[in-house]
Coordinates of C-alpha atoms and ligand atoms in Angstrom, one line a residue:
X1 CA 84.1 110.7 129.9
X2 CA 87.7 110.1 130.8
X3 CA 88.7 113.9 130.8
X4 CA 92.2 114.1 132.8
X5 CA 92.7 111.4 130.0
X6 CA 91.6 114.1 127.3
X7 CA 93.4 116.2 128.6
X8 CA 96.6 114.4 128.6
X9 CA 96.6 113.6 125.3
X10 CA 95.7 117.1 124.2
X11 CA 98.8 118.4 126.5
X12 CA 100.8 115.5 124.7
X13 CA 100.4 116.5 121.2
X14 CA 101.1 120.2 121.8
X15 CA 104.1 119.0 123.9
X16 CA 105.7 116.9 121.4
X17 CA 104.6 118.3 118.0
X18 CA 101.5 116.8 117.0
X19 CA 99.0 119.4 116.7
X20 CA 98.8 122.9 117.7
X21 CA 96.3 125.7 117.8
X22 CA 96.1 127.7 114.5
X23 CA 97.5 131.3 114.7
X24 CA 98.2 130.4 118.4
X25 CA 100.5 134.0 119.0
X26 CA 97.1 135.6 118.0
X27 CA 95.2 133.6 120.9
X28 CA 94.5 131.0 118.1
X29 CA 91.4 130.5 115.5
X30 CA 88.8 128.4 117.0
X31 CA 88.1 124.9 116.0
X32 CA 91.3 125.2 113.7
X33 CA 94.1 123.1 114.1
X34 CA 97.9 122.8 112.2
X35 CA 99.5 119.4 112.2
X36 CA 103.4 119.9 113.7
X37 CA 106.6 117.6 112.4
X38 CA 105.4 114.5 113.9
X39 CA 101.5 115.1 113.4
X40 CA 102.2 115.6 109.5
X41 CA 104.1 112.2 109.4
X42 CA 101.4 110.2 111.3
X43 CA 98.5 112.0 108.9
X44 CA 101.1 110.6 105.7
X45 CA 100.7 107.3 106.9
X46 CA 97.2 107.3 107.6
X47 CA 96.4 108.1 104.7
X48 CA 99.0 106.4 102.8
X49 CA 96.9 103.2 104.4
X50 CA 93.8 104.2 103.6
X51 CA 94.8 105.0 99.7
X52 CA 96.2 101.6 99.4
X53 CA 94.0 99.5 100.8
X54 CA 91.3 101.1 98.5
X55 CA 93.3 102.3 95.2
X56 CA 96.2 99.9 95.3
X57 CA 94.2 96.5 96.3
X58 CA 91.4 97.1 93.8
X59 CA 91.9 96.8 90.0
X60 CA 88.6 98.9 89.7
X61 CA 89.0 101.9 91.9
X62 CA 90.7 105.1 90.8
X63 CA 91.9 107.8 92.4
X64 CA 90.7 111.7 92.3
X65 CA 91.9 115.3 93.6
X66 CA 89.1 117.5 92.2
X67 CA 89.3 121.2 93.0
X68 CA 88.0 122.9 96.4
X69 CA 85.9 125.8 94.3
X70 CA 83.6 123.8 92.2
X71 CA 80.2 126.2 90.3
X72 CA 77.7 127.3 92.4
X73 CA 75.8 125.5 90.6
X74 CA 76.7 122.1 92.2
X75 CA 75.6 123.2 95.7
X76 CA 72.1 123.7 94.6
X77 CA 72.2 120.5 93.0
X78 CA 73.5 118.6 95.5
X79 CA 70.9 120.4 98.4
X80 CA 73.5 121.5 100.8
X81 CA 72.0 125.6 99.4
X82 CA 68.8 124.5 100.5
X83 CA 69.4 122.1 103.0
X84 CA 73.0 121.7 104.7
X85 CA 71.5 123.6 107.9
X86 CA 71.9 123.2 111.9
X87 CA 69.1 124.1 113.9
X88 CA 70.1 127.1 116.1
X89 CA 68.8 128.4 119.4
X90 CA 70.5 131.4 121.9
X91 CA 69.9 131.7 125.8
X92 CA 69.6 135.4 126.2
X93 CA 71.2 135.7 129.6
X94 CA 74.8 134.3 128.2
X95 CA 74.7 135.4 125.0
X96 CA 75.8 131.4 124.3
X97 CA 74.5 129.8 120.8
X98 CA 73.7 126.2 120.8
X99 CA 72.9 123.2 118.0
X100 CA 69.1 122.0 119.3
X101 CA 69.5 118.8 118.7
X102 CA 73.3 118.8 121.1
X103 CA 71.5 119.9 123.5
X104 CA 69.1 117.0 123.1
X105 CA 71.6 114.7 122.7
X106 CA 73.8 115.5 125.8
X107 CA 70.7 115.3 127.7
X108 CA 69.9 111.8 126.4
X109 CA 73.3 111.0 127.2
X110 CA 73.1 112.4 131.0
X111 CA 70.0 109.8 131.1
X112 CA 72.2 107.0 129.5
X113 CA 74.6 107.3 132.3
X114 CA 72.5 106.9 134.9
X115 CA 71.0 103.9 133.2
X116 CA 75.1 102.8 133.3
X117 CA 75.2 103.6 137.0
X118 CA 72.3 101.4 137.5
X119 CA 74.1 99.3 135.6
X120 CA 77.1 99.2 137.5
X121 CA 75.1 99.3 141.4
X122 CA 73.6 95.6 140.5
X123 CA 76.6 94.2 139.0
X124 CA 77.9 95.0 142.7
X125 CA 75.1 93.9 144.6
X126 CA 74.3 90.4 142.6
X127 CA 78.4 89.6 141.4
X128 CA 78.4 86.7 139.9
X129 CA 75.0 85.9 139.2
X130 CA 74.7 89.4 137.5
X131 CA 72.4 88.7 134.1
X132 CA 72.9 92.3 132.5
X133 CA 70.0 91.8 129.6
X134 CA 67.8 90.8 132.0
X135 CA 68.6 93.8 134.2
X136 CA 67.6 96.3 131.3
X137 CA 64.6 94.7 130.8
X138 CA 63.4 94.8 134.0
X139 CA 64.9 97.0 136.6
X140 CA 62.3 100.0 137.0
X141 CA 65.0 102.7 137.3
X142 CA 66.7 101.8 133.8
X143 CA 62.9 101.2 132.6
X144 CA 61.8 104.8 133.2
X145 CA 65.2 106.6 132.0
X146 CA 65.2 104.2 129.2
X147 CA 61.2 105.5 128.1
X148 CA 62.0 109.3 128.6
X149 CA 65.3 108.3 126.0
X150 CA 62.8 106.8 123.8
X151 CA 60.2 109.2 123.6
X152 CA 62.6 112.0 123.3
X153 CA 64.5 110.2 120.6
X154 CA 60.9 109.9 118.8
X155 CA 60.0 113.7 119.4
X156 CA 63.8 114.9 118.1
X157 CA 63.7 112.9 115.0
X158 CA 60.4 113.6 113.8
X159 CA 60.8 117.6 114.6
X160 CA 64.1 117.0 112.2
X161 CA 62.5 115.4 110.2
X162 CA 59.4 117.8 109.3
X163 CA 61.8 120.9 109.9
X164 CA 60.0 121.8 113.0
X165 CA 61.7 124.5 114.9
X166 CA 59.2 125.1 116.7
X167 CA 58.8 121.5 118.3
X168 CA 62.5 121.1 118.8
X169 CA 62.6 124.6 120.8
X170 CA 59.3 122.9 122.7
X171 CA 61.1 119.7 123.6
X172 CA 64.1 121.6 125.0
X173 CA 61.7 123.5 127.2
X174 CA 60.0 120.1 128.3
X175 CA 63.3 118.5 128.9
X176 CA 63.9 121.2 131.5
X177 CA 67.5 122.0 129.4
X178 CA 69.0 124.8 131.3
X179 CA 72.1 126.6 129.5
X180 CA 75.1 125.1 130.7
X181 CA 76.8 128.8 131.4
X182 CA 74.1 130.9 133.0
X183 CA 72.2 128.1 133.8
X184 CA 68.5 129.3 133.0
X185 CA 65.9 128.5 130.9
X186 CA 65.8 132.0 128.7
X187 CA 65.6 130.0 125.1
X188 CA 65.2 132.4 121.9
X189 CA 63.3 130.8 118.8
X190 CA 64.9 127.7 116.5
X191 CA 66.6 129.2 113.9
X192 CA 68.3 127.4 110.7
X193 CA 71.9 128.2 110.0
X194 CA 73.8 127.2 106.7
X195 CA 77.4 125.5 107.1
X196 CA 78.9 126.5 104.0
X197 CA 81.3 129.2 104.1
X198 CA 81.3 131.5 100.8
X199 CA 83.8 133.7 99.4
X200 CA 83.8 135.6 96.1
X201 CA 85.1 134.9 93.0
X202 CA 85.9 137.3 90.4
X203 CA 88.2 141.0 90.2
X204 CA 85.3 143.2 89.8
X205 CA 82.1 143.0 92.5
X206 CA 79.7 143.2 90.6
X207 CA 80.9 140.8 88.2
X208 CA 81.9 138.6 91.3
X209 CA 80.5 135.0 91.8
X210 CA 79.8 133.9 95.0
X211 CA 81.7 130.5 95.4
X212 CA 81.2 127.8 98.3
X213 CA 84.0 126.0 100.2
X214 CA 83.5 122.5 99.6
X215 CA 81.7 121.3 102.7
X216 CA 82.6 117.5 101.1
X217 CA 84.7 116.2 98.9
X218 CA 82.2 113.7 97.4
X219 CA 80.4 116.4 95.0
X220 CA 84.1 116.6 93.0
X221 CA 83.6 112.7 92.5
X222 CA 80.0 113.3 91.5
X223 CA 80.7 115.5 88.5
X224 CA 84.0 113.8 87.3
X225 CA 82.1 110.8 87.4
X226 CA 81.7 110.3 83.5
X227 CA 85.2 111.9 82.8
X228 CA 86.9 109.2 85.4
X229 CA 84.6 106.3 83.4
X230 CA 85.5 107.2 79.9
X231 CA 89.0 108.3 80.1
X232 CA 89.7 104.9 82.4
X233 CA 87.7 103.1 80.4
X234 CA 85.4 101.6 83.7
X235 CA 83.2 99.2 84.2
X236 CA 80.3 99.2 86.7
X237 CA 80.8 98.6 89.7
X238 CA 84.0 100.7 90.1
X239 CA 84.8 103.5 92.7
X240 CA 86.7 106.7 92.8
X241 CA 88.1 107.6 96.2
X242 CA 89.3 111.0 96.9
X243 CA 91.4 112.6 99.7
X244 CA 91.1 116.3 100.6
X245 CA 90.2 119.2 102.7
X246 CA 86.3 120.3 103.4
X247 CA 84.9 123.3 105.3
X248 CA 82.2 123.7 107.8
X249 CA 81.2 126.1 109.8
X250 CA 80.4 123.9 112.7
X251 CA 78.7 126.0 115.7
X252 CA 79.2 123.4 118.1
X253 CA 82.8 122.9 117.6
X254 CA 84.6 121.3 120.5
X255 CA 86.7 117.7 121.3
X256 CA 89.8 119.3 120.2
X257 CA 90.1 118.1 116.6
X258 CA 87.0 115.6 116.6
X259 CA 84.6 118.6 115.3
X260 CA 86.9 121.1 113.1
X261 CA 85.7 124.0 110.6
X262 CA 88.6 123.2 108.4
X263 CA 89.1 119.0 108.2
X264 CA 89.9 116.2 106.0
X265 CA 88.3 113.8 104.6
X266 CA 88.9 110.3 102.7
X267 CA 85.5 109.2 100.8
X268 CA 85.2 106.6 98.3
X269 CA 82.0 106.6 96.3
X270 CA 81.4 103.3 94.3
X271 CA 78.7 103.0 91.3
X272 CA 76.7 100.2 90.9
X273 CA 74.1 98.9 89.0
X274 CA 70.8 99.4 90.2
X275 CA 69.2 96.9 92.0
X276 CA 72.3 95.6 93.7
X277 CA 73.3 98.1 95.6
X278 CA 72.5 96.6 98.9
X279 CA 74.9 93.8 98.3
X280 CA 77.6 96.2 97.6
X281 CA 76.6 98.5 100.9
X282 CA 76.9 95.5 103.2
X283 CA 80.4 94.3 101.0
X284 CA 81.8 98.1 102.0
X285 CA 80.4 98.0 105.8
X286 CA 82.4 94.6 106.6
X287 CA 85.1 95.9 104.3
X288 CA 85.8 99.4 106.0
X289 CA 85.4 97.4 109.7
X290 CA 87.9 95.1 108.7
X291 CA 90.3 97.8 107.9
X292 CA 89.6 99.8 110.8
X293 CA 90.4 96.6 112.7
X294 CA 93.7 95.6 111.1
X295 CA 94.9 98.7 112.4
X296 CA 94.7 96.9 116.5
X297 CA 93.7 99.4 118.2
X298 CA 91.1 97.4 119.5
X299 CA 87.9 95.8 118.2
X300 CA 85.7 96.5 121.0
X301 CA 86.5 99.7 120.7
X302 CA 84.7 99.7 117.3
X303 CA 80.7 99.2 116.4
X304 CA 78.3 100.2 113.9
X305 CA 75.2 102.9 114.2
X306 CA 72.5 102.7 111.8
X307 CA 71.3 105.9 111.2
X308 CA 67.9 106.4 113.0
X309 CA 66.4 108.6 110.3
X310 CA 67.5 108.1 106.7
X311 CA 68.6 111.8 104.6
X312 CA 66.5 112.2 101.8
X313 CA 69.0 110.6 99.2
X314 CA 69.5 107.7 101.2
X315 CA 68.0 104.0 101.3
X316 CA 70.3 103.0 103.9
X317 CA 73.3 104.8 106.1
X318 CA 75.1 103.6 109.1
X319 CA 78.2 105.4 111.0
X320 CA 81.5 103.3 112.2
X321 CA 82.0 104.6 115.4
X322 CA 84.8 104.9 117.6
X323 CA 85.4 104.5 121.5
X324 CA 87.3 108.2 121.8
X325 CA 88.0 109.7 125.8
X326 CA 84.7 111.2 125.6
X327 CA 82.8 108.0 124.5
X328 CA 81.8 106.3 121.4
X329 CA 81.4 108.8 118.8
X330 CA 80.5 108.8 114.9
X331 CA 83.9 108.3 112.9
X332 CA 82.9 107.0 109.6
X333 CA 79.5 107.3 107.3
X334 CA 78.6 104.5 105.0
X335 CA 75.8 105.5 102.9
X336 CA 74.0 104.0 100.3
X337 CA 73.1 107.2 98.1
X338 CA 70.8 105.8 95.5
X339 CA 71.4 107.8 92.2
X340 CA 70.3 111.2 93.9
X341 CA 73.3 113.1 93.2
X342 CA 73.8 112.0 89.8
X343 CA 70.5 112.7 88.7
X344 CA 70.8 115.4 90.7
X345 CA 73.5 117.1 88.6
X346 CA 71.9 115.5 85.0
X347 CA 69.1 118.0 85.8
X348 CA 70.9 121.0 86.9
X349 CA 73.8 121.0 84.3
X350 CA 71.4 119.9 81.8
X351 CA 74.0 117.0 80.5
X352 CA 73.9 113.0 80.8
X353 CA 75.7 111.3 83.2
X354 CA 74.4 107.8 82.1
X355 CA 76.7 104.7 82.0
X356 CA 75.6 102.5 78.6
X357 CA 76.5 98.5 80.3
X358 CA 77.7 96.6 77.3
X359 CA 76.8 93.8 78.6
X360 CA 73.0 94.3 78.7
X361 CA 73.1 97.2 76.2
X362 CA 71.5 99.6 78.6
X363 CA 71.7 102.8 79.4
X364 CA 71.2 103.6 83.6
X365 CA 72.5 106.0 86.1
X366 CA 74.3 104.1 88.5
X367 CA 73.3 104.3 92.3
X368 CA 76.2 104.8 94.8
X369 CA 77.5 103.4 97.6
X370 CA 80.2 105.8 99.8
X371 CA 82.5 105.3 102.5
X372 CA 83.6 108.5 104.4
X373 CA 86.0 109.1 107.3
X374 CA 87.0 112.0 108.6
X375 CA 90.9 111.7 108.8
X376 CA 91.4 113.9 111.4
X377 CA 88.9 112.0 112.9
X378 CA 91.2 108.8 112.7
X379 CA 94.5 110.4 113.6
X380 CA 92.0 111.7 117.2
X381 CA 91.5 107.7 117.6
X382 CA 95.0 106.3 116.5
X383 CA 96.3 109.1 119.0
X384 CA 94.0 107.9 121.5
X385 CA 94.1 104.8 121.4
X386 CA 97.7 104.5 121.4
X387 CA 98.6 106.7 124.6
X388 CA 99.9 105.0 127.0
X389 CA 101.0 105.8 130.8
X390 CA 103.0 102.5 131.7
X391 CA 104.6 102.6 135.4
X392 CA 107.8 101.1 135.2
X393 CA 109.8 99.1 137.6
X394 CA 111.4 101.4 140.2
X395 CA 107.9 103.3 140.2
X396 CA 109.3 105.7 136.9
X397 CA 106.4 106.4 134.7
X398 CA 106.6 106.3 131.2
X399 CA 104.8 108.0 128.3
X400 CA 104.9 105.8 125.2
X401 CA 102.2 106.3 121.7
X402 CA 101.9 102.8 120.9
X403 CA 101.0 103.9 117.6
X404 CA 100.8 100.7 114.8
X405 CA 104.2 100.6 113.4
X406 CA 103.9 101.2 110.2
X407 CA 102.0 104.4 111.1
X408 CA 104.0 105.4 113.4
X409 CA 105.9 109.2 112.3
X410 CA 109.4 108.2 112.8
X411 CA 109.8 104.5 111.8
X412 CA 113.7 104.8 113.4
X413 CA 116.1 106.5 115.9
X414 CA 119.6 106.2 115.6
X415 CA 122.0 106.9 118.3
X416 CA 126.0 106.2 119.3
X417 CA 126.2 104.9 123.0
X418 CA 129.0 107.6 123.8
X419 CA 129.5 111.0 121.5
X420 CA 133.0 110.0 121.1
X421 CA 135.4 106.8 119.8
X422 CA 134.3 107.4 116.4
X423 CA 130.9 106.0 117.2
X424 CA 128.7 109.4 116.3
X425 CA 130.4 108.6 112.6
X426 CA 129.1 104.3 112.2
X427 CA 126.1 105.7 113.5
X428 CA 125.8 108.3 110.6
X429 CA 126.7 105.4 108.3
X430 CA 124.0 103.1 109.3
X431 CA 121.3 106.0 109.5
X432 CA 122.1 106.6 105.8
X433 CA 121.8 103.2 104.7
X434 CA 118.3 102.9 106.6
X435 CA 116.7 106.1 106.1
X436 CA 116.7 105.3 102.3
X437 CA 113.5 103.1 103.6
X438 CA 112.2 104.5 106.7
X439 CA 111.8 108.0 108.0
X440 CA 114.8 108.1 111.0
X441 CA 116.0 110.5 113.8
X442 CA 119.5 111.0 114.4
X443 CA 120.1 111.9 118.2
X444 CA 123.4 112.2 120.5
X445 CA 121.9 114.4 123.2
X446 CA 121.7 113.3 126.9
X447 CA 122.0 109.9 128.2
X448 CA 120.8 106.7 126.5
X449 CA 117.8 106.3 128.9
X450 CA 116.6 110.1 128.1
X451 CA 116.7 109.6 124.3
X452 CA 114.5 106.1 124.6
X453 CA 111.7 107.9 126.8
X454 CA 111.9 110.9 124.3
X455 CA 111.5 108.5 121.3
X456 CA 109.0 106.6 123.4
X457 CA 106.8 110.0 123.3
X458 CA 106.8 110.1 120.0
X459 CA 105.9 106.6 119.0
X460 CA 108.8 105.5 117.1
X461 CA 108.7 101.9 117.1
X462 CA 112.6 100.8 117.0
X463 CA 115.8 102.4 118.6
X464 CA 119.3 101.1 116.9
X465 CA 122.2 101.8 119.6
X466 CA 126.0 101.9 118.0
X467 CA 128.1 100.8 120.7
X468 CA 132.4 99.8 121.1
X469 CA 131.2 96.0 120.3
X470 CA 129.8 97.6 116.6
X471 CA 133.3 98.8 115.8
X472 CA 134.5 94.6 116.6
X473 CA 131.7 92.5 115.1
X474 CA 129.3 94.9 113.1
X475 CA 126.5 94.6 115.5
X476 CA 124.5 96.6 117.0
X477 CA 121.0 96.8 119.4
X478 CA 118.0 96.8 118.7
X479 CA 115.1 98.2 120.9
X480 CA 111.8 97.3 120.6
X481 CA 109.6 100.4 122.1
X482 CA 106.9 98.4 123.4
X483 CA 108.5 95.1 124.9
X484 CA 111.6 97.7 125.5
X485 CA 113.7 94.5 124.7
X486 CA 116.9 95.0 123.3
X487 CA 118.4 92.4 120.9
X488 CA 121.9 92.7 118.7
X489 CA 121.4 92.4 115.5
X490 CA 124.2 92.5 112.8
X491 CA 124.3 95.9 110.4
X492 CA 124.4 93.6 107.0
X493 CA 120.7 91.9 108.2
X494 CA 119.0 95.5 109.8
X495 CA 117.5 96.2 106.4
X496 CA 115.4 92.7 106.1
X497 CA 114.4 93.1 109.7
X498 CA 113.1 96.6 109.1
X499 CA 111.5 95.8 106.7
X500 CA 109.8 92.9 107.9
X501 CA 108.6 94.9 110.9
X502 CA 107.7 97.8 109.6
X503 CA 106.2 97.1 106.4
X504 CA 102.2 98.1 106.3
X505 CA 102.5 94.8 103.7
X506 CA 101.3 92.3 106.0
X507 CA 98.4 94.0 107.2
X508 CA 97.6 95.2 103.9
X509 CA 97.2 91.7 102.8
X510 CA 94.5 91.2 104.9
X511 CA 92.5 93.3 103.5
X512 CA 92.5 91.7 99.8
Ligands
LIG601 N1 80.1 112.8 101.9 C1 79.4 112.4 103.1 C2 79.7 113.2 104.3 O1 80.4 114.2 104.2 P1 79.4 113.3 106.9 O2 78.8 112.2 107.8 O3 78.8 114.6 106.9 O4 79.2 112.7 105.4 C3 81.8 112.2 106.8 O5 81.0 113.3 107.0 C4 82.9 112.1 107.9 O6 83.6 113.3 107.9 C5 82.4 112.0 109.3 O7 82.1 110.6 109.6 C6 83.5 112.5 110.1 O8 84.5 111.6 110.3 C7 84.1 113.6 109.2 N2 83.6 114.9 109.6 C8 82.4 115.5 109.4 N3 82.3 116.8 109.9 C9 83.5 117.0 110.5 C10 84.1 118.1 111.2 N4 83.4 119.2 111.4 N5 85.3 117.9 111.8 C11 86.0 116.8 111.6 N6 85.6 115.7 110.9 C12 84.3 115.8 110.3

């Protein structure tokens, strides 16, 4: 875990309007976060990307913003009433509330590292020669750590599995798991706890319903799913993707924005014929990879998970997952869903959600494949990955988000060499011409070198300088924020260049 790192970024995006604490004055709401000026630019973009390189770049997927409040009735259908739980367990002695299965899983992770410190003793000690598969398969350290991972791996999934509370508090006691805050071993029994939150609905309270907050988004493209078909006239296979807020009430809510009780999410569910859905579920996995990877943030920094136990609706799931400060961690969900939820809702709402294939005459429920990311999730990695400490030349350091341009919240800074000469006012002219494109920043303040390391901090990827050679040939510089390589440019061309830098196009049409 880099952790100073964490922290720096954290500091960062407070610092220079990212993301803040909700209701901060009032000692803030935990595990909620507001998105500041630039922090509400860089979530546009992402999922301005996202939108286009599903909705835009496929003839046969549609778009959807269904309602928060859907009927109660949908919950039930969907299982999350009966089902959507975290297993729950107390230490008396701090009072302190825990997920089970965390616990488990930070201790299997305390084992993993040492296996990497084993790891890391014999690439010392053998150099060269170092054969790291042949290391895990035979050094008798990493052996034993890697058989206690196993077997707890085996006893956690199949006390999840079964529901066993019982088991899971059992395996916590056998794993010696002491409370990280009073450090003992005083466990209180495995409880269930629902994550929906529920409000009422309604003027009277008697007459009042209780309503969920959507905990996904998917359910709204569940039940739209024949309207979205008809009125767009679709054909199997076709997806509906869907951006919009979900609620949890996560207990173990931490990582800053990684694990929020409000969040947003971008999920795509696509309906295929039966039969062939495996095709499409590996066609989405290299698919959402690929898009993940355009973005050059880094490819090792990306792998897939399959999912170790398979929910109940599932035939096949696997996570994208990203290399965040704190490790590789679970940013995307692609699931095969089989036609569970639709049938799911034919039998609660008592109508037919059946799609009749001209083709073959039929009449089916399609099974689904979805893709899921968590967007706040992805603006956590973009953030992260882009941060940058660079030392320069003369031992200055400089903070730069090397963020991808065309995600970047301000695309452009424009600013006159001197406030004076009539320079403030060609700089006002150009900034009107290019902000008709790109989102720009006008700034006069402080010294040339000031307003680059300020626009540094905030990502933005080009600086144009108005200087007294503008006002005699029309030119003027160019900066490039990551080479920091200025070039003159004349004011007639600025548009094309801008364009051709900044333009998502490009990367976009790698994706088709
Ligand atoms: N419809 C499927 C679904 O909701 P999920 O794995 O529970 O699947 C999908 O969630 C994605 O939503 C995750 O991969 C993650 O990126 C994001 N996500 C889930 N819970 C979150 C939370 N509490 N805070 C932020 N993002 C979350």
């Amino acid at each position: 875990m880099q952790e100073a790192l964490f922290k720096n970024i954290i500091a960062h995006a407070k610092e220079y309007g990212f993301i803040f604490q909700s209701s901060e004055i009032y000692d803030g709401l935990s595990a909620v976060y507001d998105y500041g000026q630039n922090g509400v630019e860089l979530k546009e973009n992402i999922k301005k990307y996202w939108w286009d390189s599903l909705v835009r770049l496929h003839d046969n997927i549609v778009g959807l913003d269904s309602a928060i409040f859907m009927h109660p009735k949908t919950w039930e259908a969907s299982g999350h009433v009966a089902a959507f739980n975290d297993p729950l367990i107390d230490n008396r002695d701090s009072k302190k509330r825990y997920r089970a299965d965390v616990l488990l899983e930070e201790y299997i992770a305390r084992l993993e590292s040492r296996i990497e410190k084993e790891v890391a003793k014999g690439k010392k000690r053998f150099g060269d020669n170092f054969d790291q598969d042949q290391f895990l398969a035979t050094n008798p350290n990493v052996l034993r750590e890697q058989a206690k991972i196993d077997k707890v791996n085996e006893r956690m999934f199949k006390a999840l599995g079964e529901d066993n509370l019982e088991e899971l508090r059992q395996l916590i006691l056998d794993c010696d798991i002491v409370c990280p805050v009073s450090g003992t071993r005083n466990w209180t029994e495995v409880r269930q706890f629902n994550l929906m939150f529920s409000t009422q609905m309604g003027s009277t309270h008697e007459g009042a319903l209780q309503i969920f907050l959507r905990p996904e988004t998917a359910q709204g493209m569940f039940v739209n799913f024949l309207n979205v078909q008809k009125s767009g006239r679709m054909k199997v296979p076709f997806g509906i993707a869907q951006i919009g807020k979900a609620f949890r009430n996560e207990i173990v809510a931490r990582q800053f924005i990684f694990r929020m009780r409000e969040f947003e999410q971008m999920e795509m569910q696509y309906f295929v014929k039966p039969g062939e859905e495996m095709k499409w579920y590996e066609y989405w996995k290299e698919l959402r990879m690929c898009w993940h990877r355009s973005l050059g943030l880094g490819d090792e920094k990306f792998r897939f998970k399959d999912h170790e136990k398979l929910a109940h609706y599932a035939n096949a799931a696997c996570d994208i997952e990203f290399l965040f400060p704190f490790g590789f961690r679970e940013l995307e969900g692609i699931h095969s869903r089989t036609d569970y939820d639709l049938a799911r809702h034919e039998e609660y709402s008592g109508r037919k959600l059946r799609y009749f294939d001209p083709e073959t005459n039929e009449r089916y429920i399609p099974y689904v494949v979805e893709t899921s990311i968590g967007l706040d999730r992805m603006f956590l990695a973009v953030l992260s990955a882009s941060y940058t400490q660079e030392k320069l030349e003369g031992g200055e350091t400089r903070i730069v988000m090397k963020f991808p341009p065309w995600l970047a919240p301000v695309k452009l800074a424009v600013f006159p060499l001197v406030n004076k000469d009539g320079l403030p006012q060609i700089a006002q002219e150009v900034l009107s011409k290019v902000r008709l494109d790109h989102y720009c920043l006008y700034d006069e303040k402080d010294s040339i070198g000031r307003r680059y390391r300020r626009m540094d901090a905030i990502g933005t990827p080009f600086c144009i300088t108005i200087d007294h050679q503008t006002k005699e040939d029309q030119t003027v510089t160019l900066r490039d924020r990551d080479t920091m390589l200025q070039e003159r440019v004349s004011i007639e061309e600025l548009p094309k260049i801008l364009d051709n830098k900044l333009n998502s196009k490009q990367w976009l049409q790698k994706l088709t």
